[in-house]
mmCIF file of C-alpha atoms in Angstrom:
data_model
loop_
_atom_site.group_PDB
_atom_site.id
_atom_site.type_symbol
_atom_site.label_atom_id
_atom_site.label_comp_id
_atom_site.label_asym_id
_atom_site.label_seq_id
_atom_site.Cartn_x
_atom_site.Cartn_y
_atom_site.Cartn_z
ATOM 1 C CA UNK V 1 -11.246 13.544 8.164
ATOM 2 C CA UNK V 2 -8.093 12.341 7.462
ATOM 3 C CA UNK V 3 -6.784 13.052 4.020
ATOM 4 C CA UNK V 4 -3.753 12.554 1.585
ATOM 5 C CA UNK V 5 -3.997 15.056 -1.226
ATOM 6 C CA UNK V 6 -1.358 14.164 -4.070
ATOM 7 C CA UNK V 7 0.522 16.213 -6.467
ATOM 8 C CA UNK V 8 -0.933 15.760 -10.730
ATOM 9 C CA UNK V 9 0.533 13.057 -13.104
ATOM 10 C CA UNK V 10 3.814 13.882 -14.585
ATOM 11 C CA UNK V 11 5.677 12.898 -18.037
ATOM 12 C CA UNK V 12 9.563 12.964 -17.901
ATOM 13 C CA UNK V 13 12.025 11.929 -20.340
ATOM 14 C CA UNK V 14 14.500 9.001 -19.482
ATOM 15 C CA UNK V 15 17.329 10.742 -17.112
ATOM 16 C CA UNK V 16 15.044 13.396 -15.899
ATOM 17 C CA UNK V 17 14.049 13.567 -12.027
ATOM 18 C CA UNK V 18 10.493 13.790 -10.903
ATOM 19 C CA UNK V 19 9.114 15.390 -7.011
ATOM 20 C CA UNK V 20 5.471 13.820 -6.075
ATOM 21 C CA UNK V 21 4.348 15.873 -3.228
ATOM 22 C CA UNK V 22 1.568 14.803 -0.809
ATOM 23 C CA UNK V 23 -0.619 16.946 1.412
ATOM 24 C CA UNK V 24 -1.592 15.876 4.817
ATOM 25 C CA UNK V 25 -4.918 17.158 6.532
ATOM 26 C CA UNK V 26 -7.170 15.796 8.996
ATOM 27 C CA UNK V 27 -4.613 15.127 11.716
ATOM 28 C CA UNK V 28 -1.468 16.068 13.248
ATOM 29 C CA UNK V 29 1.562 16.005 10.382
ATOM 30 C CA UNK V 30 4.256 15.033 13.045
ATOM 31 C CA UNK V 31 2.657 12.214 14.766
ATOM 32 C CA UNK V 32 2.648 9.576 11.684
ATOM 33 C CA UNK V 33 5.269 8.188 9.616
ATOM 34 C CA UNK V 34 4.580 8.682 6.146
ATOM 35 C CA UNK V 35 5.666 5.702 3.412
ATOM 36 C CA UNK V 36 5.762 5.687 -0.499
ATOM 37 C CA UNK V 37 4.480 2.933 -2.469
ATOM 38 C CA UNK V 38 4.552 2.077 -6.429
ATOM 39 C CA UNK V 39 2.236 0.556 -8.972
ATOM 40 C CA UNK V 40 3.683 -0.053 -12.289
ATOM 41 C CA UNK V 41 0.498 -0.307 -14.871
ATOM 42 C CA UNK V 42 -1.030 -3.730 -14.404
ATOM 43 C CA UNK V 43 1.187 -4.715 -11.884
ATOM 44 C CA UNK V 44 1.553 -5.406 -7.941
ATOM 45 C CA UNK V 45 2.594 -3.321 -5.135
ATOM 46 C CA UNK V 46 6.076 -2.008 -4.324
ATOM 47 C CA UNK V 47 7.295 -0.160 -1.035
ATOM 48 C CA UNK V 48 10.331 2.276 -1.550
ATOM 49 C CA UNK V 49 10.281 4.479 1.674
ATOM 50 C CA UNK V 50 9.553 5.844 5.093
ATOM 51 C CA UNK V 51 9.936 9.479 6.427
ATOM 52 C CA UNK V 52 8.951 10.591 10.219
ATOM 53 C CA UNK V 53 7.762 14.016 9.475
ATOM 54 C CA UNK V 54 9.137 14.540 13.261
ATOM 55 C CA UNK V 55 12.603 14.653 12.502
ATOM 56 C CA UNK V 56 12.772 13.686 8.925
ATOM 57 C CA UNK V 57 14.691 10.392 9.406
ATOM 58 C CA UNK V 58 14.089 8.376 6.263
ATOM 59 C CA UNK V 59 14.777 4.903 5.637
ATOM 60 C CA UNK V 60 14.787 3.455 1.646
ATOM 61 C CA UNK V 61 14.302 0.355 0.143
ATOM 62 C CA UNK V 62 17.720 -0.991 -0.767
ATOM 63 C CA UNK V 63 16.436 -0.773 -4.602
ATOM 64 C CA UNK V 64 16.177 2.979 -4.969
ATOM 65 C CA UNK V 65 18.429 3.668 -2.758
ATOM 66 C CA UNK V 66 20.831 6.542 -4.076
ATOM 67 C CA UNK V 67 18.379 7.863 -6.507
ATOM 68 C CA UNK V 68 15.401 8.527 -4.060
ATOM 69 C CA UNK V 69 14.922 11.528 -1.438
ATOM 70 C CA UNK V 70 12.178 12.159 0.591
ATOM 71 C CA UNK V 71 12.111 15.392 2.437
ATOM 72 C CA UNK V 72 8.779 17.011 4.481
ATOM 73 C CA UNK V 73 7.791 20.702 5.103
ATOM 74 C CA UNK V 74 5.969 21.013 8.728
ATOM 75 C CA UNK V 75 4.770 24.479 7.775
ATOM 76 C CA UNK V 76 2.787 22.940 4.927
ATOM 77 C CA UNK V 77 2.434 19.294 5.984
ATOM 78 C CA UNK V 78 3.449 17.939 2.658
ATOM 79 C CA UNK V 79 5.689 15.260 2.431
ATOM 80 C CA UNK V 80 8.078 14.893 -1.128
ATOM 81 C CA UNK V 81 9.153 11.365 -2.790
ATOM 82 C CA UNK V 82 12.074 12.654 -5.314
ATOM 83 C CA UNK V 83 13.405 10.034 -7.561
ATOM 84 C CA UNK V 84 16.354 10.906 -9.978
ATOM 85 C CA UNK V 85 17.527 9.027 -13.485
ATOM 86 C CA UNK V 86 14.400 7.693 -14.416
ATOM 87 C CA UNK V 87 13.841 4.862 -16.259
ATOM 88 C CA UNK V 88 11.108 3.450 -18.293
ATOM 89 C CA UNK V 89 10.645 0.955 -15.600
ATOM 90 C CA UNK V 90 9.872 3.884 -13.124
ATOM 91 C CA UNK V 91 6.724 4.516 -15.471
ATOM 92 C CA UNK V 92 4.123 3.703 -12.239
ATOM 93 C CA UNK V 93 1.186 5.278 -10.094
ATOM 94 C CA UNK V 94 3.208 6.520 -7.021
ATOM 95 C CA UNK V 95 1.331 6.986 -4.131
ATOM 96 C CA UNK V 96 2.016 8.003 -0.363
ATOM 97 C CA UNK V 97 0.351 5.721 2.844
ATOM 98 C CA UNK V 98 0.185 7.192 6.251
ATOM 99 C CA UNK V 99 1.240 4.351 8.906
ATOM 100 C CA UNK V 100 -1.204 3.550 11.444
ATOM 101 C CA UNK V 101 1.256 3.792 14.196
ATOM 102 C CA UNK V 102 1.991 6.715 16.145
ATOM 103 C CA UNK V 103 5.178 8.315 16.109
ATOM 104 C CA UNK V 104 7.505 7.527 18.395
ATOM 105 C CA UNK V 105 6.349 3.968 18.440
ATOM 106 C CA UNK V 106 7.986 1.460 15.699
ATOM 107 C CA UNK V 107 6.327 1.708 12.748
ATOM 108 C CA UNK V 108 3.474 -0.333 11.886
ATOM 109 C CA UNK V 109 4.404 -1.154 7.973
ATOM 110 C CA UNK V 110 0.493 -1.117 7.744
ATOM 111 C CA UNK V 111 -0.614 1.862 5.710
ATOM 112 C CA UNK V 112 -3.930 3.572 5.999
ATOM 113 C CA UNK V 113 -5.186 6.063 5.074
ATOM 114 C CA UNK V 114 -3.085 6.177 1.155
ATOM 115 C CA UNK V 115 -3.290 9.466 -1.276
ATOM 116 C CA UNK V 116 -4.947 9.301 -4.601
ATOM 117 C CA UNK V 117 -1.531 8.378 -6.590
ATOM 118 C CA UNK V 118 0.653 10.471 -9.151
ATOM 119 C CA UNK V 119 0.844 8.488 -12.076
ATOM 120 C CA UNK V 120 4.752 9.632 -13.452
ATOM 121 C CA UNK V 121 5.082 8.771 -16.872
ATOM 122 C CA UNK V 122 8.609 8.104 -18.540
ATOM 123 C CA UNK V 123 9.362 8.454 -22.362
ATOM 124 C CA UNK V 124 11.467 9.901 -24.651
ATOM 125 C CA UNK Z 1 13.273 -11.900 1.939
ATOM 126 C CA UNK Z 2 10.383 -13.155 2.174
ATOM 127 C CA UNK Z 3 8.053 -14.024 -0.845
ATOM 128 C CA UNK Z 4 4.186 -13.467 -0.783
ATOM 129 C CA UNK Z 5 2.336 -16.062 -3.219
ATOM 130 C CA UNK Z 6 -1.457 -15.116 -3.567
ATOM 131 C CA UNK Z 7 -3.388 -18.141 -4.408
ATOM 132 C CA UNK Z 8 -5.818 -18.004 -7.003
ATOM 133 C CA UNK Z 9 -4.619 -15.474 -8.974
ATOM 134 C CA UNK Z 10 -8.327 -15.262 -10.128
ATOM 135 C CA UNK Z 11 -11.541 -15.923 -8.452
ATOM 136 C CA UNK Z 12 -15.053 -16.209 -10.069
ATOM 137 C CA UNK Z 13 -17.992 -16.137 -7.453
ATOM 138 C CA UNK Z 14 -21.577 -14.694 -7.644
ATOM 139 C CA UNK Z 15 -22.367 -11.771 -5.082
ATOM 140 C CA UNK Z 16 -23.575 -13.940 -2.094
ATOM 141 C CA UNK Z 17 -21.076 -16.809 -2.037
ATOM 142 C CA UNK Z 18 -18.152 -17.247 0.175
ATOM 143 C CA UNK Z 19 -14.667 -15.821 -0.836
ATOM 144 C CA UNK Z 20 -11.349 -17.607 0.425
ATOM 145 C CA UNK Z 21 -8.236 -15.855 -0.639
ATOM 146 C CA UNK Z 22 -4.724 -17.597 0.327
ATOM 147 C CA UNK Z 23 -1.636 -15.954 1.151
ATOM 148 C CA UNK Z 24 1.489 -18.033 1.407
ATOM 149 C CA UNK Z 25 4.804 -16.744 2.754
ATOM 150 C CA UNK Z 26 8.064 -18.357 1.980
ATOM 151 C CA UNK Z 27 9.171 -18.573 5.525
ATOM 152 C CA UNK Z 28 7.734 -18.540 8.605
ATOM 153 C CA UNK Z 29 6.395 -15.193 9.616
ATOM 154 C CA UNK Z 30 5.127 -13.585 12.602
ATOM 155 C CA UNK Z 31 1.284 -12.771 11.975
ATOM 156 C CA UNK Z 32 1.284 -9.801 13.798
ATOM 157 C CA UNK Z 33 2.854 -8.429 10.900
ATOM 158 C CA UNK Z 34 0.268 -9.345 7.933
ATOM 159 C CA UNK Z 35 -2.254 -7.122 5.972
ATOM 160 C CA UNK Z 36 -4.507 -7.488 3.685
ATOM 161 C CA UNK Z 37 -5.611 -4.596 1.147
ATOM 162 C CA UNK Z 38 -8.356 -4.183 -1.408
ATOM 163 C CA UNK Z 39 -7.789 -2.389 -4.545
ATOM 164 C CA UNK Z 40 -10.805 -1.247 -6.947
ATOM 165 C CA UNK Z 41 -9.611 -0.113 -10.530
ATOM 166 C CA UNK Z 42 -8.578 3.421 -11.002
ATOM 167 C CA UNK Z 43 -8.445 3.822 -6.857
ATOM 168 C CA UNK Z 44 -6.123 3.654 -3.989
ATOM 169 C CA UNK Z 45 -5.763 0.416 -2.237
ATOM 170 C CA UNK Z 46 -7.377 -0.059 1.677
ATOM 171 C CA UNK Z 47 -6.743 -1.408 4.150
ATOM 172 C CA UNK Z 48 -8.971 -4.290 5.134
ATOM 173 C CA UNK Z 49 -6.988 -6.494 8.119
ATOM 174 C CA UNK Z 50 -3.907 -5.787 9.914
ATOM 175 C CA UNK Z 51 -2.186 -8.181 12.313
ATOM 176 C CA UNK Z 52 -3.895 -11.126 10.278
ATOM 177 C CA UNK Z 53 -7.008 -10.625 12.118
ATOM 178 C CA UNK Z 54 -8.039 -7.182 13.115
ATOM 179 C CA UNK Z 55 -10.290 -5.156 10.730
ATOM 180 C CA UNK Z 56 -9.094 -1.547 10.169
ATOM 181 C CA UNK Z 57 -11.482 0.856 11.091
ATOM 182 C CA UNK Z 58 -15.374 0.625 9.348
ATOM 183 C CA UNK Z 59 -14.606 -2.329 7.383
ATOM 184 C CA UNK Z 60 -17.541 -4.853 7.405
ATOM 185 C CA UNK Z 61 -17.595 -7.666 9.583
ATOM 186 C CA UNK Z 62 -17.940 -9.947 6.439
ATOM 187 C CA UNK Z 63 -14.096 -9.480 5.966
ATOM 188 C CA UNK Z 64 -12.110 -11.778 8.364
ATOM 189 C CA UNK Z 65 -8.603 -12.474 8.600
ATOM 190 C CA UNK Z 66 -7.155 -15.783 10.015
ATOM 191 C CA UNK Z 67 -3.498 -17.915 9.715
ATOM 192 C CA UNK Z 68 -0.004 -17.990 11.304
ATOM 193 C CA UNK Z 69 3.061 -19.651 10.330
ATOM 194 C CA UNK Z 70 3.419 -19.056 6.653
ATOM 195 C CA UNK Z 71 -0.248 -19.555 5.466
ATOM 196 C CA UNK Z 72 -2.588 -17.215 6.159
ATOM 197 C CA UNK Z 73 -6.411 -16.577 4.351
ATOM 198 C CA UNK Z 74 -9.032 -13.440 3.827
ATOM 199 C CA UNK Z 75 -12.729 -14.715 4.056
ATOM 200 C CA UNK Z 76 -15.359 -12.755 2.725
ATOM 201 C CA UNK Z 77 -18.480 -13.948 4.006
ATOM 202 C CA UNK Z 78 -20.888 -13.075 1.795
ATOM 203 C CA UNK Z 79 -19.814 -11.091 -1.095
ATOM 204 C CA UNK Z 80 -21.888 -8.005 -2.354
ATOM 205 C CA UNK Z 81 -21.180 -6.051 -5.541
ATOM 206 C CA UNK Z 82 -18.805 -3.630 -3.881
ATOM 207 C CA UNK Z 83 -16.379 -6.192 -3.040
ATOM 208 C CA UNK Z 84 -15.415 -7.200 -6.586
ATOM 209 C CA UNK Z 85 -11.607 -6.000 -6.454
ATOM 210 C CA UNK Z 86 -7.979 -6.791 -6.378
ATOM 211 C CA UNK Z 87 -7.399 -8.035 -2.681
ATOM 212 C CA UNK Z 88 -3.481 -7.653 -1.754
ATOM 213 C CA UNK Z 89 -1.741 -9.839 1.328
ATOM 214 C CA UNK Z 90 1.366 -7.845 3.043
ATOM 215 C CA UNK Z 91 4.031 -9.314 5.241
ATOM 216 C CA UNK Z 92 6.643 -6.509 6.112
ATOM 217 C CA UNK Z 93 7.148 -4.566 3.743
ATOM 218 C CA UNK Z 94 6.774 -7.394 0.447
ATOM 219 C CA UNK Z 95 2.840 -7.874 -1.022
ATOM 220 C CA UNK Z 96 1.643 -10.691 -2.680
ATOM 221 C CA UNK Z 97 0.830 -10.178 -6.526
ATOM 222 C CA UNK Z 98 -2.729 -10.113 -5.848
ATOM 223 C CA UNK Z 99 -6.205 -11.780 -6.197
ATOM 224 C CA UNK Z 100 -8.805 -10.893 -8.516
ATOM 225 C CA UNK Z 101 -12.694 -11.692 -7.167
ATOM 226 C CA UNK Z 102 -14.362 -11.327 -10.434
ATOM 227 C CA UNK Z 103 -18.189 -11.715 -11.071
ATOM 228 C CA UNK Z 104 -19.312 -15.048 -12.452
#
C-alpha cells in the first residue's frame, strides 16, 4: 500500500535550519507530485510547497520563500522539506501529502495519502 | 486570496444525528477545486471529498459533499463514534480553520 514514512521530531535553536525527510513506498516515486504542509500546535493547516520528484521543479508558497528548499533522491524515493532561520513561529507538525494527480497532469492541490508528521520544535 | 471561513467552529451531536459543516469562501470559486479533510488528534489529516463532491477512495457513503459558488457544506449522515474529529474545507491551496464534531 501506499505509504509516507517521515523523518523523527526535531528541537533546534532559533537561527538553526532543520531537513524533514519523507519516504515514499507503495507506488512509483516519479509519477506524483509531492507537497509540504504545516500544523502549528492547536492550530489550522498551512501549505508551503510542491516538488515533482520527475524533474525536481519546486514551486513555494510566497511566505517561505527564500528560506525553504525541497530537494528529492530517486534512488531512495525520499523527498526533503529544508527550512533555514527558524523561528519560534516555525515550532509546527510538518508533514508531506502526495497529490492525487498524476504527473505530468496539473496538479490536483488535493493531497492523499499524507506522512505521519515531524513535529520540529524551536527554542533557545 | 481567497479566505476559507468554517462555520461552526464547534459542533455538539450524539453518534446517530446528522452533521452539516459549512465552508464559506470569500470569492467565488470554482468547486472543482474544494476538499474536505478529517483530522483525529495526534494523526494525519484525510482526505474525505475532493471536487466538492467526490469521495476519495473507501470513505463511507455517509460523507457527502455538495455547494458551488462560494458556499459549499460536508454532510455526515449518520454519525458513528469514529467520526468525532476536526473536519478541514480546502479551496486551492488556503483551508478553512476547521470544525470540531464533538460528542454531546
Amino acid at each position: 500500500q501506499v505509504q509516507l514514512v517521515q523523518s523523527g521530531a526535531e528541537v533546534k535553536k532559533p537561527g538553526a535550519s532543520v531537513k524533514v525527510s519523507c519516504k515514499a513506498s507503495g507506488y512509483t516515486f516519479t509519477s506524483y507530485y509531492m507537497h509540504w504542509v504545516r500544523q502549528a500546535p492547536g492550530q489550522g493547516l498551512e501549505w508551503m510547497g510542491i516538488i515533482n520528484p520527475s524533474g525536481g521543479s519546486t514551486s513555494y508558497a510566497q511566505k517561505f520563500q527564500g528560506r525553504v528548499t525541497m530537494t528529492r533522491d530517486t534512488s531512495t524515493s525520499t523527498v526533503y522539506m529544508e527550512l533555514s532561520s527558524l523561528r519560534s513561529e516555525d515550532t509546527a507538525v510538518y508533514y508531506c501529502a502526495r497529490d492525487i494527480v498524476v504527473v505530468p497532469a496539473a496538479p490536483s492541490n488535493w493531497f492523499d495519502p499524507w506522512g505521519q508528521g515531524t513535529l520540529v520544535t524551536v527554542s533557545s | 486570496e481567497i479566505v476559507l471561513t468554517q462555520s461552526p467552529g464547534t459542533l455538539s451531536l450524539s453518534p446517530g444525528e446528522r452533521a452539516t459543516l459549512s465552508c464559506r469562501a470569500s470569492q467565488s470559486v470554482s468547486s472543482s477545486y474544494l476538499a474536505w479533510y478529517q483530522q483525529k488528534p495526534g494523526q494525519a489529516p484525510r482526505l474525505l471529498i475532493y471536487g466538492a463532491s467526490s469521495r476519495a477512495t473507501g470513505i463511507p457513503d455517509r460523507f457527502s459533499g455538495s455547494g458551488s459558488g462560494t458556499d459549499f457544506t460536508l454532510t455526515i449522515s449518520r454519525l458513528e463514534p469514529e467520526d468525532f474529529a476536526v473536519y478541514y474545507c480546502q479551496q486551492y491551496l488556503a483551508f478553512g480553520g476547521g470544525t470540531k464534531v464533538e460528542i454531546k
